[in-house]
Coordinates of C-alpha atoms and ligand atoms in Angstrom, one line a residue:
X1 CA 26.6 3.6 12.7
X2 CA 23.8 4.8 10.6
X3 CA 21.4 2.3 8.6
X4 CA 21.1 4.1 5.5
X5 CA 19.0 2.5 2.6
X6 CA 18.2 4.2 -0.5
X7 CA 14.4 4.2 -1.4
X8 CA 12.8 5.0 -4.7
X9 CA 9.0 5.7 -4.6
X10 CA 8.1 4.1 -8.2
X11 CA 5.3 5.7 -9.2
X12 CA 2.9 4.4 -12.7
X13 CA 1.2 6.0 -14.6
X14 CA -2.2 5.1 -16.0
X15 CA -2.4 1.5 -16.7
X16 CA -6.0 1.4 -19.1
X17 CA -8.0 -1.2 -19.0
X18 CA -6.7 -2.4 -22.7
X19 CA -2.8 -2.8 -21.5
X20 CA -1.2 -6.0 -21.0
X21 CA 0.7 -6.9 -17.9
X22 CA 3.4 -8.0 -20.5
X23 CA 3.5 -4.4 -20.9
X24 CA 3.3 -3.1 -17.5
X25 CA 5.9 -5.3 -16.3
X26 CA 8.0 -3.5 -19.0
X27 CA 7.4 -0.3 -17.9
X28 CA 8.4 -0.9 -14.4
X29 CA 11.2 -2.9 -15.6
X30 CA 12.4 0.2 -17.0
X31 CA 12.0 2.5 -13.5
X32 CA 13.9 -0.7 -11.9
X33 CA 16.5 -0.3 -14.6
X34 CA 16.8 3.4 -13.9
X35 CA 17.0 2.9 -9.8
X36 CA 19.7 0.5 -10.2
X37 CA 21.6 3.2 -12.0
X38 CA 20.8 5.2 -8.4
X39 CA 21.4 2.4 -6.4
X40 CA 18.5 1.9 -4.9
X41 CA 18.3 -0.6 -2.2
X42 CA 14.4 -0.9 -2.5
X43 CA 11.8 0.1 -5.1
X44 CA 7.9 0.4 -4.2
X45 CA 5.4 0.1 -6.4
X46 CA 1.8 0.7 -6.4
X47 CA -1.4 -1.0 -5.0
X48 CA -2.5 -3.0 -7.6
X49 CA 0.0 -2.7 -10.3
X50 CA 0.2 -4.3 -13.0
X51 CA -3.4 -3.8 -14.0
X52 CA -5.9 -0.9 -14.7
X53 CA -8.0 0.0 -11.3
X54 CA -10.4 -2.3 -12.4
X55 CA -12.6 -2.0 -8.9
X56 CA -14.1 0.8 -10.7
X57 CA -15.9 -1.6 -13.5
X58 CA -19.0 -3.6 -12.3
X59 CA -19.0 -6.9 -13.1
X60 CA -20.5 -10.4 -12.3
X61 CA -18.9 -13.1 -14.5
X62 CA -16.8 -14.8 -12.1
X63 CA -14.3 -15.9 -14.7
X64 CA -14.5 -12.2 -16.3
X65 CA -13.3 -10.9 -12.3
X66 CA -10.6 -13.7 -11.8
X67 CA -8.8 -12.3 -15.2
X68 CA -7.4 -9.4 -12.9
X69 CA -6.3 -11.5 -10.3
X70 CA -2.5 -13.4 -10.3
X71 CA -3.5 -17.3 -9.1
X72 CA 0.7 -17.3 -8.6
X73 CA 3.7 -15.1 -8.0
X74 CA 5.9 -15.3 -9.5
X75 CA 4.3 -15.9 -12.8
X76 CA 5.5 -15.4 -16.5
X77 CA 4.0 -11.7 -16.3
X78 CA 6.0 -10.9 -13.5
X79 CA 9.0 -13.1 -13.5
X80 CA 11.5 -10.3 -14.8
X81 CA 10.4 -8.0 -11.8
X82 CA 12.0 -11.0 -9.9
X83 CA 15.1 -10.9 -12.8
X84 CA 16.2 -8.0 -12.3
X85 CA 15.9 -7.5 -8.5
X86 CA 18.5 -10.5 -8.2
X87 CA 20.4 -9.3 -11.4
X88 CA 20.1 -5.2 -9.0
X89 CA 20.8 -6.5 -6.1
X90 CA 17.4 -4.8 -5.2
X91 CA 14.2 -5.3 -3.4
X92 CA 11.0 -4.3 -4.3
X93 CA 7.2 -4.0 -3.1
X94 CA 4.7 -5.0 -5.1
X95 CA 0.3 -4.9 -5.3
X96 CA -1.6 -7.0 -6.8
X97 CA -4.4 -8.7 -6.6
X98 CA -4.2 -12.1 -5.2
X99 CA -6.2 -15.2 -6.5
X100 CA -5.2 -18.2 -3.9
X101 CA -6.2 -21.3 -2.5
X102 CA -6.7 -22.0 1.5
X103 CA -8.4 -24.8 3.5
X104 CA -9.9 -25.8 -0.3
X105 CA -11.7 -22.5 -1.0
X106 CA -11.0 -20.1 -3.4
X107 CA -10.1 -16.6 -2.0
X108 CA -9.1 -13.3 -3.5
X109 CA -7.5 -10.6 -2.1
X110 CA -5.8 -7.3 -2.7
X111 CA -2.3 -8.2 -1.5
X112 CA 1.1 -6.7 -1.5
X113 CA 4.6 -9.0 -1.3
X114 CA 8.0 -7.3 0.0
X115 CA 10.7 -9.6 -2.5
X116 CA 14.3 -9.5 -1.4
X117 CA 17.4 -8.6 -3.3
X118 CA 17.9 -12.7 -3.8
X119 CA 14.1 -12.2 -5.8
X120 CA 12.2 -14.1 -2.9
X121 CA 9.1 -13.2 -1.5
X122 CA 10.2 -12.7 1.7
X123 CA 6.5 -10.8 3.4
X124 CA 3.3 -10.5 2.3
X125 CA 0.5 -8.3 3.2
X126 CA -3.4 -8.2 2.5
X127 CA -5.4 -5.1 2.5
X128 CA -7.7 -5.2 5.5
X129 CA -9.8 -2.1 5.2
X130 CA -11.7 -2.2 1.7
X131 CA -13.4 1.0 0.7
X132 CA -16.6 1.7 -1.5
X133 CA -18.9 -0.8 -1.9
X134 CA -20.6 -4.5 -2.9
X135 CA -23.4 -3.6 -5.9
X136 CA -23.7 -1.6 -8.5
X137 CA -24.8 2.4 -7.2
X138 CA -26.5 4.2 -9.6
X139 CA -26.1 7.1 -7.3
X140 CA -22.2 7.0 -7.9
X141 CA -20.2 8.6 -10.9
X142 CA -17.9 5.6 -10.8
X143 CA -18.4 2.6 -8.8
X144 CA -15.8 1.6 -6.2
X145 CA -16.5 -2.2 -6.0
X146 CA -13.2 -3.2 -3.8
X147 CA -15.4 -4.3 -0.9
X148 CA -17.6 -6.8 -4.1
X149 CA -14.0 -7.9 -5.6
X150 CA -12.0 -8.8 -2.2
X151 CA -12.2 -10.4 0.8
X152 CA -10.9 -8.9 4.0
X153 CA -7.0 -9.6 4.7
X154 CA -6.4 -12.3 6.9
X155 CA -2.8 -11.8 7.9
X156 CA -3.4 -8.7 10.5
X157 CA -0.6 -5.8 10.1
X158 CA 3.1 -7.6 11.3
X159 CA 6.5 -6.2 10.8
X160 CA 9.0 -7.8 9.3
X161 CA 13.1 -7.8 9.7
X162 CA 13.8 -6.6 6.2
X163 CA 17.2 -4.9 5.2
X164 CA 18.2 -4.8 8.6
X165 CA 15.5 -2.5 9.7
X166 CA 11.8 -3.3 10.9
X167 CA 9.3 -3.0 8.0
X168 CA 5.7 -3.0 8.0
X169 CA 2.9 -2.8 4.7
X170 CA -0.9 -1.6 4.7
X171 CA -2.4 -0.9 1.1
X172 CA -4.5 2.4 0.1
X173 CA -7.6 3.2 2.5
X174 CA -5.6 1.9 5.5
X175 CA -3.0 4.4 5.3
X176 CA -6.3 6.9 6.4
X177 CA -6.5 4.8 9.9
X178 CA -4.2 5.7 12.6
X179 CA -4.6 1.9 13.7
X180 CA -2.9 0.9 10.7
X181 CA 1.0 2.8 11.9
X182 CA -0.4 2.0 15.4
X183 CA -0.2 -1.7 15.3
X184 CA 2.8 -1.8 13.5
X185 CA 4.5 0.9 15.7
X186 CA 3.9 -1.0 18.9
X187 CA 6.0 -3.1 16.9
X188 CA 8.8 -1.5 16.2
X189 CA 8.2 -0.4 12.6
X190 CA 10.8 1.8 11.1
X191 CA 9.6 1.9 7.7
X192 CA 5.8 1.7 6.6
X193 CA 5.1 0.8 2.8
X194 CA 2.0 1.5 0.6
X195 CA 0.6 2.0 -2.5
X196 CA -3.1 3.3 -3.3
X197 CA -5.0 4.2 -6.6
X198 CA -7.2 6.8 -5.0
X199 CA -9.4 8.9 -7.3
X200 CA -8.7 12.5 -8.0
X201 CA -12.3 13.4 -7.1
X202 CA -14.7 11.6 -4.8
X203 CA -17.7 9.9 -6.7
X204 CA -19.9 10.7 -3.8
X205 CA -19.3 14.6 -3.1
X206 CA -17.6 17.6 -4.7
X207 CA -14.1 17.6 -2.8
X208 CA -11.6 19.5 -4.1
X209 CA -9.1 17.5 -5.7
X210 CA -6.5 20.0 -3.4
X211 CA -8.3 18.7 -0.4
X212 CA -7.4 15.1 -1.3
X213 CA -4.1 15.5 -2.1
X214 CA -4.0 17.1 1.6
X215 CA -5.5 14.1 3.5
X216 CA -3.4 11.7 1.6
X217 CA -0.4 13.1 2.7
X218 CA -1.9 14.5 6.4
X219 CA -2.9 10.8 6.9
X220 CA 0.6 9.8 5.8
X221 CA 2.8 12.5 7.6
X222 CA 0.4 11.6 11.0
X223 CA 1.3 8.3 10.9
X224 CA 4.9 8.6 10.6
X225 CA 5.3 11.5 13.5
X226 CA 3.3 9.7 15.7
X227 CA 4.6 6.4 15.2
X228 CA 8.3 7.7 14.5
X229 CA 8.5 5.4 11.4
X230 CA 9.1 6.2 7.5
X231 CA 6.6 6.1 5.5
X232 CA 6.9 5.4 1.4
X233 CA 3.7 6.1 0.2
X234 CA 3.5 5.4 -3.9
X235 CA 0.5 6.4 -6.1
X236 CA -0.8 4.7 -9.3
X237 CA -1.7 7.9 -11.1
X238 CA -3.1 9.5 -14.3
X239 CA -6.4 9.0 -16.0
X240 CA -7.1 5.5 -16.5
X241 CA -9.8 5.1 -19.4
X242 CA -11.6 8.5 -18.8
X243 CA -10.8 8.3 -14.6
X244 CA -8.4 10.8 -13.0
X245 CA -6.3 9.0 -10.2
X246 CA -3.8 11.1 -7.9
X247 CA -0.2 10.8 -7.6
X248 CA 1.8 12.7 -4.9
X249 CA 4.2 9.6 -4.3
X250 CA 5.7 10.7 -1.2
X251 CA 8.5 10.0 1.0
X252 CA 7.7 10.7 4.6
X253 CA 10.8 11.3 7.5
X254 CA 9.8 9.9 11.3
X255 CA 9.8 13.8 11.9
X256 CA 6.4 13.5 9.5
X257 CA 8.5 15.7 6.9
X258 CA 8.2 14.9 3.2
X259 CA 11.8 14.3 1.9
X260 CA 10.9 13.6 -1.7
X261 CA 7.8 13.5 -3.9
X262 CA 6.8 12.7 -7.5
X263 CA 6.0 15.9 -9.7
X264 CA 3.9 14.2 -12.5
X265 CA 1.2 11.4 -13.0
X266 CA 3.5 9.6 -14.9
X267 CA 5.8 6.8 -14.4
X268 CA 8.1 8.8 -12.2
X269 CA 10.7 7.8 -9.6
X270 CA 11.2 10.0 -6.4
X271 CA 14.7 8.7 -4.2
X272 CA 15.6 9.5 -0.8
X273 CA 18.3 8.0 1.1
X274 CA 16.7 6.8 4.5
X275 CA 18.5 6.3 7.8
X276 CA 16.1 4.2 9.8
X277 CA 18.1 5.3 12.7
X278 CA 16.4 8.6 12.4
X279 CA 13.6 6.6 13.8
X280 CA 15.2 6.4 17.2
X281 CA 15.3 9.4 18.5
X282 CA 11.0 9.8 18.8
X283 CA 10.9 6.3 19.7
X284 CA 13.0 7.2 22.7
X285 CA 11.4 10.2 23.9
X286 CA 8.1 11.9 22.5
X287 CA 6.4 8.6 21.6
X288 CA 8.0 6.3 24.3
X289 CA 5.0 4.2 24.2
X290 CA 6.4 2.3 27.3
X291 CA 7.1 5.0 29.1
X292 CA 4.2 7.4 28.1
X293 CA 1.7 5.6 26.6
X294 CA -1.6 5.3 29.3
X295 CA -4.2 3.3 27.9
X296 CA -5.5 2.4 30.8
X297 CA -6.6 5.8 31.6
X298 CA -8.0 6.6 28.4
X299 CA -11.3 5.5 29.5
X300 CA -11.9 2.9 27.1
X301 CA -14.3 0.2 29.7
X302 CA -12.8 -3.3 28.5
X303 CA -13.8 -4.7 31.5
X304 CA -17.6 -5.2 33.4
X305 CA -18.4 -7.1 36.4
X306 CA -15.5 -9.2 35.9
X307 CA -16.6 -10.0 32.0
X308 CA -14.3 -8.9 29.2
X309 CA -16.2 -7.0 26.4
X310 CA -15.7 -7.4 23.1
X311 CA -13.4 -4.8 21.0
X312 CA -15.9 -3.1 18.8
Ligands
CDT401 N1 -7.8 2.0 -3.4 C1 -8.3 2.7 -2.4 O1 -8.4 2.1 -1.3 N2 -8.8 3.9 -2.6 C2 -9.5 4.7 -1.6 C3 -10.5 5.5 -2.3 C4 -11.7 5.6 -1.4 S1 -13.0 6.3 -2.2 C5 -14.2 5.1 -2.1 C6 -8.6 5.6 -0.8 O2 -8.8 5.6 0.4 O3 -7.7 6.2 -1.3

């Protein structure tokens, strides 16, 4: 029997520095409203969500920084994201960035939680490969300050048993790694889930902004073929105080093929229904990693005079 679940890519629009969360949690209150109405089984929502980009500011008030950061979730912000997924019967993916507490230090992270149609977190997920940079660059249109503002995720990439298929998260610059779908397809995964707020034009060069919208979604496609797993990939988009972010929500078949995408840079939802048993069929012959994958022949030495190197 097939396992079909119906996925809506919720994609936001600008959120500008100014806007509350009170507000953005309104907004997407509204897409969940609207994907109920569709039936949606699961809603995704961006990276970082339910504020503006605010990597792109430099600051160095600590207290200033921790504003953007949720010390809990749920919290009264986002408490009617968890409402109406149990009053839908829905699940959703959320970013955001995540202010905790472990071993009696303070840590932040940019983290995304998969909640269940009961409204409990049920995975979470913490961005391991930050982009940009740690100081201010004066060499830079915009800063990028992710790798200042967050520490590396500690949590590695797992795959969860979620709706009855095998789901797996990574966050923005990791959907660019083919390590990322790797891991989580030696795993099994069926369905990979991501946001990103990735600028429309690189601070650092004059790339097209076609040429990005082609390497989000060659990075994307890649790592659903090869790893014969979904992919929902879902944008925060529009200009953000002045800044131009992409959208392109996309999603991605196991055959790599887009089956839906968002048109605007608005708050726009973009449904497919998903059989994850379409995964099966390149797990169980192209990319039969059991049966075809050789690592040990790919030359990569792990091994000298009896030592083990490290990975680098
Ligand atoms: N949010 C995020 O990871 N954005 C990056 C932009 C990289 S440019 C320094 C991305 O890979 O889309």
């Amino acid at each position: 029997m097939a396992r079909v679940i119906t996925v809506g890519a919720a994609q936001l629009g600008p959120v500008e520095k100014s806007e509350s969360r009170t507000s953005v949690v309104t907004r997407m209150v509204r897409l969940m409203e609207t994907a109920k109405r569709k039936r949606c089984d699961l809603l995704v929502f961006p990276e970082l969500a339910l504020t503006t980009f605010f990597p792109r500011w430099y600051m160095t008030d600590q207290a200033e920084i921790d504003q953007w950061f949720e010390a809990e979730m749920p919290n009264c912000d986002t408490e009617p994201l968890f409402d109406m997924a149990r009053q839908s019967n829905m699940a959703f993916h959320l970013g955001y960035a995540e202010l905790c507490t472990e071993s009696d230090q303070t840590h932040h992270y940019n983290s995304a939680i998969l909640v269940n149609k009961h409204g409990e977190i049920a995975a979470k997920y913490r961005k391991i490969h930050l982009p940009g940079h740690d100081e201010f660059d004066p060499n830079r249109e915009f800063q990028h300050l992710e790798k200042r503002y967050f520490e590396v995720g500690n949590l590695g990439f797992p795959v969860w048993r979620f709706l009855g298929g095998i789901f797996g998260m990574c966050i923005c610059n990791d959907r660019r790694w083919p390590e990322t779908y790797r891991v989580m397809g030696l795993q099994g995964v069926e369905m990979v889930i991501l946001g990103y707020n990735t600028p429309t034009t690189n601070s650092q060069s004059n790339e097209a902004p076609h040429v990005r919208a082609f390497h989000n979604l060659l990075s994307m496609q890649a790592g659903a073929y090869q790893n014969s797993t979904w992919v929902v990939g879902v944008a925060k988009a529009g200009n953000e105080d002045g800044h131009e972010l992409m959208g392109g929500s996309a999603i991605i078949a196991p055959s790599g093929e887009l089956v839906a995408q968002c048109l605007t840079l608005d708050d726009e939802l973009a449904i497919a229904d998903c059989d994850l048993d379409a995964t099966i069929f390149g797990k169980q012959t192209i990319f039969d990693f059991g049966r075809h994958r050789r690592i040990e022949h790919y030359g990569i030495i792990t091994q000298q005079n009896g030592v083990t190197l490290p990975p680098n």
